[in-house]
């Protein structure tokens, strides 16, 4: 019978076409990830092998790697280590090999991955550098029209670090010529399997395709069995295979290969495989049983060494040849591989307990031997696995310890954590464990806590470190020395801020015991300073931070120095220049300590410091430096560099550079927050889709508070420009309430949101005034005006309270915050002036105006807007222009037409120069309404409305009825009705209010 590997692929054409289309997209620079799942034996490997061969035929390069089953702890990054090795060996061609080799040479984390134990350098503590290096290497291996197809088989056995790399590759996919295809057994991935949440996460990404392979249907199975048997099966034979295999390709193949008459065929796949394996000669059976102990794949050299330990050496050559001939094993480079993983599993499960232990001991002994290259045949992780399964607990303890150290060197904290916990679990069962490892259990628990913290398990890190501290109840000094380690772990907990006093007390107690000049004391001082600052105990925080900085400098502890200086920078935020100097020094200390995360935090903070202090040129220089450093470190898309990119986008908007800049090649995890930053310029430009873009961001508010603040606030502004004032105000309240829950009730962005909300209220009042809806005529309308004034006053009070009590410390706002606070006051003054003018027009006094005349109210508003213009003039070009427009409007209300004309002309010139279309249109409309002499503004008169129609429309805007207008103009009510109808027809309005509103916007009415 022909094997499935020798016949053309049967069925699966839809899946093949889908994957080859993904290869074509990768060829064009649109990377992707395909998840191929299905039951064991359904044909996943056959499918991807066929696709890989077809892709190579079309010019692509294909690299196939595997995950292996080593129990709960695998070999970190094994498939990617294998992939990089293949690429360097020329799997994607010599040019790609040279590019990858050059990149590996530049990245210590990469060549350390390829040569465990080699290298050095402080940057190894940051896993993102390694992930970025792997992603860049895979990206470099592909090129346009010659993409790289990377197939990762059996991901259900992937170690945690491999899963993390897959997550990273999917998240940062940009424009690489790369397609990653992973296969996994869906029947093994139950709800508790660690792969399950990753599959769910990846499936939500747009560029990830999920393919679920179903068993063959009857027609497909008939085609498959016909190809295997070389001709159609008899109806009875086919019915038996169909019934037993249920469409599973591998099961069907083994049923056909088993050979007995159909009635005698065993029922289960396990029985089929066992029956066929029992047909092998005894030496071959022994050899493949031993091979199964290593999993699906085993290095030939290692298998031979293990066979020698079991006394199988003399006949190994013949046994291996027969196993390959019978297609139980296949040759794959220097490995021997079971044709299907199920074969290995059946063989291993059939071993008696004693046979298993003996076989694992054989591998354990073989792994300690040197191979042909002089290196041991295996690593510590493999030895730990075989030692544990062989019940050699001392060897398992020592190998687990060595495997933890190796995992730490490979930046694989999840694997390090599991090995450390294995050591802790074995501790009591191995006499003399401390002597064997050269460290006590406390040190192991502390190291495990550090690994847990790096792996993103803060609660577990606290438990492990707490266990170490509690074990030292009788050693007061050592316990005190470890207290700062415990507190650093606690600071990572999401709910730490609920009880900071507990951590503060632990630090104070430790400081009572620790010697004066010691690294532990310096770290304890630095952490107590940070905690005290969070508790608003600024005096204590400053004292501790200064003491920590002094001690850190004296002892050469750059990590603690960076921590202390970062705290002092926050405490001195009122003196922006001093805070910037402290952050620069903290950044330099972080570099010396090799603490890349603290370095990036400081680089962002110093750029933000310069920005919020109004030193925009210096801020732009700091941003460029920070982004270049992030790229150098391989951290281009970690959290702080993403914040730097947001700052870069906002500063371009500040300068008046409103040119659209698509976010482009951005990982999916960062797309939405960067999209929210681009909303500033989009609103200012008046993009036609800006409302839809802002509304699309609503679903992502819970992903990141910055998306809610930037995207939500800009959408408020866009709704206001669109005339949807009530929606704008409601959204501003919604954003504020959301962020109060995310941050706190006095977050500084609330000042900006308050100003935008008051602007919406003022515009709504102006629309009512121009449409004649603001005068007498009902208690409801009077209540509306009073409510707007009340809301505006409350929002202004909230903004002022936030400025006084919120961060930064001391209530010291930078130029931007001060300008927005003043704009909130100016918008509220405009609101009062609009409502007061409307009321005065109808002979009533507006609430909250104190009896002031409309001219006085507008004069106050003009003064407020003049100050707003001056405060925004630190470099915020767009807001200067917008504030000049409002200043001109207020000057007109105060009767100062000449001054208003000058302010409006400047606002219009700037709006046109920036391409701020809504603002330019608003200034021109103001010019037409007020008959201002502005460039390009011509007031429409008789060409649109007759003089009498204008008179009638002006009185309509004041809320007069047709009878009242007739009495005022000494014409009949019927004539007034005719004029009103003509006005509505000319303006295309459906009613009186709409006619007034349209005429007002077109400059056909006086202000």
PDB file of N, CA and C in Angstrom, residues 60-127:
ATOM      1  N   UNK A  60       8.693  31.175  -2.645  1.00  0.00           N
ATOM      2  CA  UNK A  60       8.821  31.439  -1.215  1.00  0.00           C
ATOM      3  C   UNK A  60       9.878  30.524  -0.593  1.00  0.00           C
ATOM      4  N   UNK A  61      10.305  30.877   0.599  1.00  0.00           N
ATOM      5  CA  UNK A  61      11.164  30.006   1.399  1.00  0.00           C
ATOM      6  C   UNK A  61      10.321  29.409   2.509  1.00  0.00           C
ATOM      7  N   UNK A  62      10.567  28.164   2.839  1.00  0.00           N
ATOM      8  CA  UNK A  62       9.786  27.499   3.881  1.00  0.00           C
ATOM      9  C   UNK A  62      10.720  26.880   4.910  1.00  0.00           C
ATOM     10  N   UNK A  63      10.399  27.126   6.173  1.00  0.00           N
ATOM     11  CA  UNK A  63      11.144  26.551   7.293  1.00  0.00           C
ATOM     12  C   UNK A  63      10.133  25.873   8.196  1.00  0.00           C
ATOM     13  N   UNK A  64      10.373  24.610   8.512  1.00  0.00           N
ATOM     14  CA  UNK A  64       9.457  23.838   9.358  1.00  0.00           C
ATOM     15  C   UNK A  64      10.160  23.510  10.664  1.00  0.00           C
ATOM     16  N   UNK A  65       9.534  23.840  11.787  1.00  0.00           N
ATOM     17  CA  UNK A  65      10.095  23.560  13.110  1.00  0.00           C
ATOM     18  C   UNK A  65       9.015  22.914  13.964  1.00  0.00           C
ATOM     19  N   UNK A  66       9.434  22.335  15.094  1.00  0.00           N
ATOM     20  CA  UNK A  66       8.510  21.561  15.919  1.00  0.00           C
ATOM     21  C   UNK A  66       8.632  21.948  17.389  1.00  0.00           C
ATOM     22  N   UNK A  67       7.525  21.824  18.102  1.00  0.00           N
ATOM     23  CA  UNK A  67       7.541  21.843  19.560  1.00  0.00           C
ATOM     24  C   UNK A  67       7.630  20.391  20.026  1.00  0.00           C
ATOM     25  N   UNK A  68       8.214  20.177  21.202  1.00  0.00           N
ATOM     26  CA  UNK A  68       8.364  18.812  21.710  1.00  0.00           C
ATOM     27  C   UNK A  68       7.684  18.699  23.063  1.00  0.00           C
ATOM     28  N   UNK A  69       7.330  17.477  23.400  1.00  0.00           N
ATOM     29  CA  UNK A  69       6.628  17.202  24.646  1.00  0.00           C
ATOM     30  C   UNK A  69       7.626  16.780  25.710  1.00  0.00           C
ATOM     31  N   UNK A  70       7.933  17.713  26.632  1.00  0.00           N
ATOM     32  CA  UNK A  70       8.797  17.389  27.772  1.00  0.00           C
ATOM     33  C   UNK A  70       8.052  17.634  29.076  1.00  0.00           C
ATOM     34  N   UNK A  71       6.788  17.279  29.088  1.00  0.00           N
ATOM     35  CA  UNK A  71       6.006  17.478  30.296  1.00  0.00           C
ATOM     36  C   UNK A  71       5.596  18.936  30.433  1.00  0.00           C
ATOM     37  N   UNK A  72       5.490  19.398  31.663  1.00  0.00           N
ATOM     38  CA  UNK A  72       5.004  20.754  31.920  1.00  0.00           C
ATOM     39  C   UNK A  72       6.024  21.819  31.532  1.00  0.00           C
ATOM     40  N   UNK A  73       7.301  21.488  31.518  1.00  0.00           N
ATOM     41  CA  UNK A  73       8.342  22.472  31.221  1.00  0.00           C
ATOM     42  C   UNK A  73       9.090  22.036  29.975  1.00  0.00           C
ATOM     43  N   UNK A  74       9.020  22.820  28.928  1.00  0.00           N
ATOM     44  CA  UNK A  74       9.735  22.506  27.705  1.00  0.00           C
ATOM     45  C   UNK A  74      11.076  23.210  27.664  1.00  0.00           C
ATOM     46  N   UNK A  75      11.698  23.140  26.514  1.00  0.00           N
ATOM     47  CA  UNK A  75      12.955  23.849  26.292  1.00  0.00           C
ATOM     48  C   UNK A  75      12.602  25.224  25.755  1.00  0.00           C
ATOM     49  N   UNK A  76      12.963  26.288  26.450  1.00  0.00           N
ATOM     50  CA  UNK A  76      12.523  27.634  26.058  1.00  0.00           C
ATOM     51  C   UNK A  76      12.896  27.980  24.621  1.00  0.00           C
ATOM     52  N   UNK A  77      11.930  28.501  23.894  1.00  0.00           N
ATOM     53  CA  UNK A  77      12.128  29.037  22.547  1.00  0.00           C
ATOM     54  C   UNK A  77      12.621  27.996  21.546  1.00  0.00           C
ATOM     55  N   UNK A  78      12.459  26.708  21.826  1.00  0.00           N
ATOM     56  CA  UNK A  78      13.063  25.679  20.977  1.00  0.00           C
ATOM     57  C   UNK A  78      12.732  25.847  19.489  1.00  0.00           C
ATOM     58  N   UNK A  79      11.458  26.006  19.094  1.00  0.00           N
ATOM     59  CA  UNK A  79      11.191  26.109  17.654  1.00  0.00           C
ATOM     60  C   UNK A  79      11.833  27.329  17.011  1.00  0.00           C
ATOM     61  N   UNK A  80      11.926  28.434  17.752  1.00  0.00           N
ATOM     62  CA  UNK A  80      12.508  29.642  17.166  1.00  0.00           C
ATOM     63  C   UNK A  80      14.036  29.561  17.139  1.00  0.00           C
ATOM     64  N   UNK A  81      14.605  28.885  18.120  1.00  0.00           N
ATOM     65  CA  UNK A  81      16.044  28.622  18.056  1.00  0.00           C
ATOM     66  C   UNK A  81      16.358  27.792  16.820  1.00  0.00           C
ATOM     67  N   UNK A  82      15.539  26.777  16.580  1.00  0.00           N
ATOM     68  CA  UNK A  82      15.714  25.915  15.410  1.00  0.00           C
ATOM     69  C   UNK A  82      15.525  26.714  14.122  1.00  0.00           C
ATOM     70  N   UNK A  83      14.514  27.584  14.096  1.00  0.00           N
ATOM     71  CA  UNK A  83      14.253  28.379  12.896  1.00  0.00           C
ATOM     72  C   UNK A  83      15.427  29.307  12.584  1.00  0.00           C
ATOM     73  N   UNK A  84      15.954  29.996  13.607  1.00  0.00           N
ATOM     74  CA  UNK A  84      17.087  30.895  13.373  1.00  0.00           C
ATOM     75  C   UNK A  84      18.311  30.120  12.896  1.00  0.00           C
ATOM     76  N   UNK A  85      18.528  28.948  13.474  1.00  0.00           N
ATOM     77  CA  UNK A  85      19.670  28.135  13.048  1.00  0.00           C
ATOM     78  C   UNK A  85      19.516  27.736  11.584  1.00  0.00           C
ATOM     79  N   UNK A  86      18.304  27.347  11.184  1.00  0.00           N
ATOM     80  CA  UNK A  86      18.084  26.975   9.788  1.00  0.00           C
ATOM     81  C   UNK A  86      18.274  28.163   8.854  1.00  0.00           C
ATOM     82  N   UNK A  87      17.816  29.328   9.282  1.00  0.00           N
ATOM     83  CA  UNK A  87      17.954  30.513   8.443  1.00  0.00           C
ATOM     84  C   UNK A  87      19.421  30.899   8.275  1.00  0.00           C
ATOM     85  N   UNK A  88      20.176  30.816   9.372  1.00  0.00           N
ATOM     86  CA  UNK A  88      21.600  31.121   9.271  1.00  0.00           C
ATOM     87  C   UNK A  88      22.327  30.102   8.401  1.00  0.00           C
ATOM     88  N   UNK A  89      21.789  28.890   8.352  1.00  0.00           N
ATOM     89  CA  UNK A  89      22.407  27.858   7.534  1.00  0.00           C
ATOM     90  C   UNK A  89      21.999  27.954   6.069  1.00  0.00           C
ATOM     91  N   UNK A  90      21.150  28.936   5.725  1.00  0.00           N
ATOM     92  CA  UNK A  90      20.801  29.160   4.333  1.00  0.00           C
ATOM     93  C   UNK A  90      19.461  28.639   3.906  1.00  0.00           C
ATOM     94  N   UNK A  91      18.558  28.343   4.830  1.00  0.00           N
ATOM     95  CA  UNK A  91      17.250  27.797   4.466  1.00  0.00           C
ATOM     96  C   UNK A  91      16.445  28.751   3.594  1.00  0.00           C
ATOM     97  N   UNK A  92      16.696  30.052   3.716  1.00  0.00           N
ATOM     98  CA  UNK A  92      15.992  31.043   2.893  1.00  0.00           C
ATOM     99  C   UNK A  92      16.920  31.670   1.864  1.00  0.00           C
ATOM    100  N   UNK A  93      18.051  31.039   1.616  1.00  0.00           N
ATOM    101  CA  UNK A  93      18.994  31.555   0.629  1.00  0.00           C
ATOM    102  C   UNK A  93      20.167  32.247   1.284  1.00  0.00           C
ATOM    103  N   UNK A  94      21.269  32.381   0.569  1.00  0.00           N
ATOM    104  CA  UNK A  94      22.482  32.972   1.153  1.00  0.00           C
ATOM    105  C   UNK A  94      22.339  34.432   1.528  1.00  0.00           C
ATOM    106  N   UNK A  95      21.592  35.206   0.744  1.00  0.00           N
ATOM    107  CA  UNK A  95      21.434  36.626   1.077  1.00  0.00           C
ATOM    108  C   UNK A  95      20.641  36.784   2.369  1.00  0.00           C
ATOM    109  N   UNK A  96      19.575  36.024   2.513  1.00  0.00           N
ATOM    110  CA  UNK A  96      18.795  36.074   3.746  1.00  0.00           C
ATOM    111  C   UNK A  96      19.629  35.598   4.922  1.00  0.00           C
ATOM    112  N   UNK A  97      20.452  34.550   4.695  1.00  0.00           N
ATOM    113  CA  UNK A  97      21.316  34.052   5.770  1.00  0.00           C
ATOM    114  C   UNK A  97      22.268  35.143   6.237  1.00  0.00           C
ATOM    115  N   UNK A  98      22.815  35.901   5.303  1.00  0.00           N
ATOM    116  CA  UNK A  98      23.738  36.982   5.667  1.00  0.00           C
ATOM    117  C   UNK A  98      23.023  38.067   6.448  1.00  0.00           C
ATOM    118  N   UNK A  99      21.788  38.414   6.026  1.00  0.00           N
ATOM    119  CA  UNK A  99      21.041  39.441   6.742  1.00  0.00           C
ATOM    120  C   UNK A  99      20.721  39.003   8.163  1.00  0.00           C
ATOM    121  N   UNK A 100      20.274  37.764   8.297  1.00  0.00           N
ATOM    122  CA  UNK A 100      19.937  37.254   9.628  1.00  0.00           C
ATOM    123  C   UNK A 100      21.186  37.167  10.497  1.00  0.00           C
ATOM    124  N   UNK A 101      22.291  36.688   9.932  1.00  0.00           N
ATOM    125  CA  UNK A 101      23.533  36.579  10.704  1.00  0.00           C
ATOM    126  C   UNK A 101      23.999  37.945  11.184  1.00  0.00           C
ATOM    127  N   UNK A 102      23.869  38.960  10.331  1.00  0.00           N
ATOM    128  CA  UNK A 102      24.274  40.309  10.728  1.00  0.00           C
ATOM    129  C   UNK A 102      23.392  40.822  11.866  1.00  0.00           C
ATOM    130  N   UNK A 103      22.105  40.545  11.775  1.00  0.00           N
ATOM    131  CA  UNK A 103      21.197  40.991  12.832  1.00  0.00           C
ATOM    132  C   UNK A 103      21.489  40.269  14.143  1.00  0.00           C
ATOM    133  N   UNK A 104      21.733  38.956  14.069  1.00  0.00           N
ATOM    134  CA  UNK A 104      22.052  38.184  15.270  1.00  0.00           C
ATOM    135  C   UNK A 104      23.320  38.728  15.916  1.00  0.00           C
ATOM    136  N   UNK A 105      24.312  39.082  15.087  1.00  0.00           N
ATOM    137  CA  UNK A 105      25.575  39.597  15.625  1.00  0.00           C
ATOM    138  C   UNK A 105      25.378  40.907  16.369  1.00  0.00           C
ATOM    139  N   UNK A 106      24.360  41.694  15.973  1.00  0.00           N
ATOM    140  CA  UNK A 106      24.095  42.979  16.622  1.00  0.00           C
ATOM    141  C   UNK A 106      23.271  42.828  17.889  1.00  0.00           C
ATOM    142  N   UNK A 107      22.652  41.673  18.087  1.00  0.00           N
ATOM    143  CA  UNK A 107      21.720  41.486  19.204  1.00  0.00           C
ATOM    144  C   UNK A 107      22.257  40.417  20.148  1.00  0.00           C
ATOM    145  N   UNK A 108      22.862  40.804  21.260  1.00  0.00           N
ATOM    146  CA  UNK A 108      23.404  39.801  22.192  1.00  0.00           C
ATOM    147  C   UNK A 108      22.364  38.774  22.631  1.00  0.00           C
ATOM    148  N   UNK A 109      21.128  39.226  22.816  1.00  0.00           N
ATOM    149  CA  UNK A 109      20.100  38.282  23.268  1.00  0.00           C
ATOM    150  C   UNK A 109      19.894  37.165  22.260  1.00  0.00           C
ATOM    151  N   UNK A 110      20.080  37.461  20.961  1.00  0.00           N
ATOM    152  CA  UNK A 110      19.869  36.441  19.941  1.00  0.00           C
ATOM    153  C   UNK A 110      21.002  35.432  19.908  1.00  0.00           C
ATOM    154  N   UNK A 111      22.268  35.934  19.906  1.00  0.00           N
ATOM    155  CA  UNK A 111      23.320  34.927  19.834  1.00  0.00           C
ATOM    156  C   UNK A 111      23.478  34.191  21.144  1.00  0.00           C
ATOM    157  N   UNK A 112      22.961  34.788  22.211  1.00  0.00           N
ATOM    158  CA  UNK A 112      22.929  34.019  23.453  1.00  0.00           C
ATOM    159  C   UNK A 112      21.888  32.913  23.367  1.00  0.00           C
ATOM    160  N   UNK A 113      20.815  33.193  22.649  1.00  0.00           N
ATOM    161  CA  UNK A 113      19.784  32.166  22.441  1.00  0.00           C
ATOM    162  C   UNK A 113      20.335  31.013  21.613  1.00  0.00           C
ATOM    163  N   UNK A 114      21.114  31.357  20.580  1.00  0.00           N
ATOM    164  CA  UNK A 114      21.652  30.328  19.700  1.00  0.00           C
ATOM    165  C   UNK A 114      22.840  29.601  20.306  1.00  0.00           C
ATOM    166  N   UNK A 115      23.540  30.288  21.238  1.00  0.00           N
ATOM    167  CA  UNK A 115      24.690  29.669  21.891  1.00  0.00           C
ATOM    168  C   UNK A 115      24.527  29.816  23.399  1.00  0.00           C
ATOM    169  N   UNK A 116      23.667  29.027  24.021  1.00  0.00           N
ATOM    170  CA  UNK A 116      23.424  29.158  25.456  1.00  0.00           C
ATOM    171  C   UNK A 116      24.716  29.166  26.239  1.00  0.00           C
ATOM    172  N   UNK A 117      24.781  30.109  27.179  1.00  0.00           N
ATOM    173  CA  UNK A 117      25.970  30.234  28.007  1.00  0.00           C
ATOM    174  C   UNK A 117      26.922  31.288  27.491  1.00  0.00           C
ATOM    175  N   UNK A 118      26.749  31.718  26.266  1.00  0.00           N
ATOM    176  CA  UNK A 118      27.637  32.731  25.720  1.00  0.00           C
ATOM    177  C   UNK A 118      27.103  34.113  25.949  1.00  0.00           C
ATOM    178  N   UNK A 119      27.951  35.097  25.696  1.00  0.00           N
ATOM    179  CA  UNK A 119      27.504  36.487  25.740  1.00  0.00           C
ATOM    180  C   UNK A 119      27.460  37.063  27.108  1.00  0.00           C
ATOM    181  N   UNK A 120      26.932  38.215  27.184  1.00  0.00           N
ATOM    182  CA  UNK A 120      26.828  38.949  28.429  1.00  0.00           C
ATOM    183  C   UNK A 120      26.245  40.297  28.130  1.00  0.00           C
ATOM    184  N   UNK A 121      26.193  41.116  29.126  1.00  0.00           N
ATOM    185  CA  UNK A 121      25.658  42.452  28.898  1.00  0.00           C
ATOM    186  C   UNK A 121      24.423  42.692  29.720  1.00  0.00           C
ATOM    187  N   UNK A 122      24.187  43.945  30.006  1.00  0.00           N
ATOM    188  CA  UNK A 122      23.107  44.295  30.916  1.00  0.00           C
ATOM    189  C   UNK A 122      21.739  44.225  30.270  1.00  0.00           C
ATOM    190  N   UNK A 123      21.687  44.203  28.951  1.00  0.00           N
ATOM    191  CA  UNK A 123      20.401  44.278  28.289  1.00  0.00           C
ATOM    192  C   UNK A 123      19.612  42.987  28.347  1.00  0.00           C
ATOM    193  N   UNK A 124      20.204  41.922  28.830  1.00  0.00           N
ATOM    194  CA  UNK A 124      19.550  40.616  28.775  1.00  0.00           C
ATOM    195  C   UNK A 124      18.350  40.515  29.698  1.00  0.00           C
ATOM    196  N   UNK A 125      18.187  41.461  30.594  1.00  0.00           N
ATOM    197  CA  UNK A 125      17.067  41.380  31.518  1.00  0.00           C
ATOM    198  C   UNK A 125      15.750  41.753  30.854  1.00  0.00           C
ATOM    199  N   UNK A 126      15.776  42.219  29.640  1.00  0.00           N
ATOM    200  CA  UNK A 126      14.547  42.648  29.001  1.00  0.00           C
ATOM    201  C   UNK A 126      14.142  41.684  27.895  1.00  0.00           C
ATOM    202  N   UNK A 127      13.067  40.947  28.140  1.00  0.00           N
ATOM    203  CA  UNK A 127      12.641  39.929  27.177  1.00  0.00           C
ATOM    204  C   UNK A 127      12.194  40.539  25.856  1.00  0.00           C
TER     205      UNK A 127
END
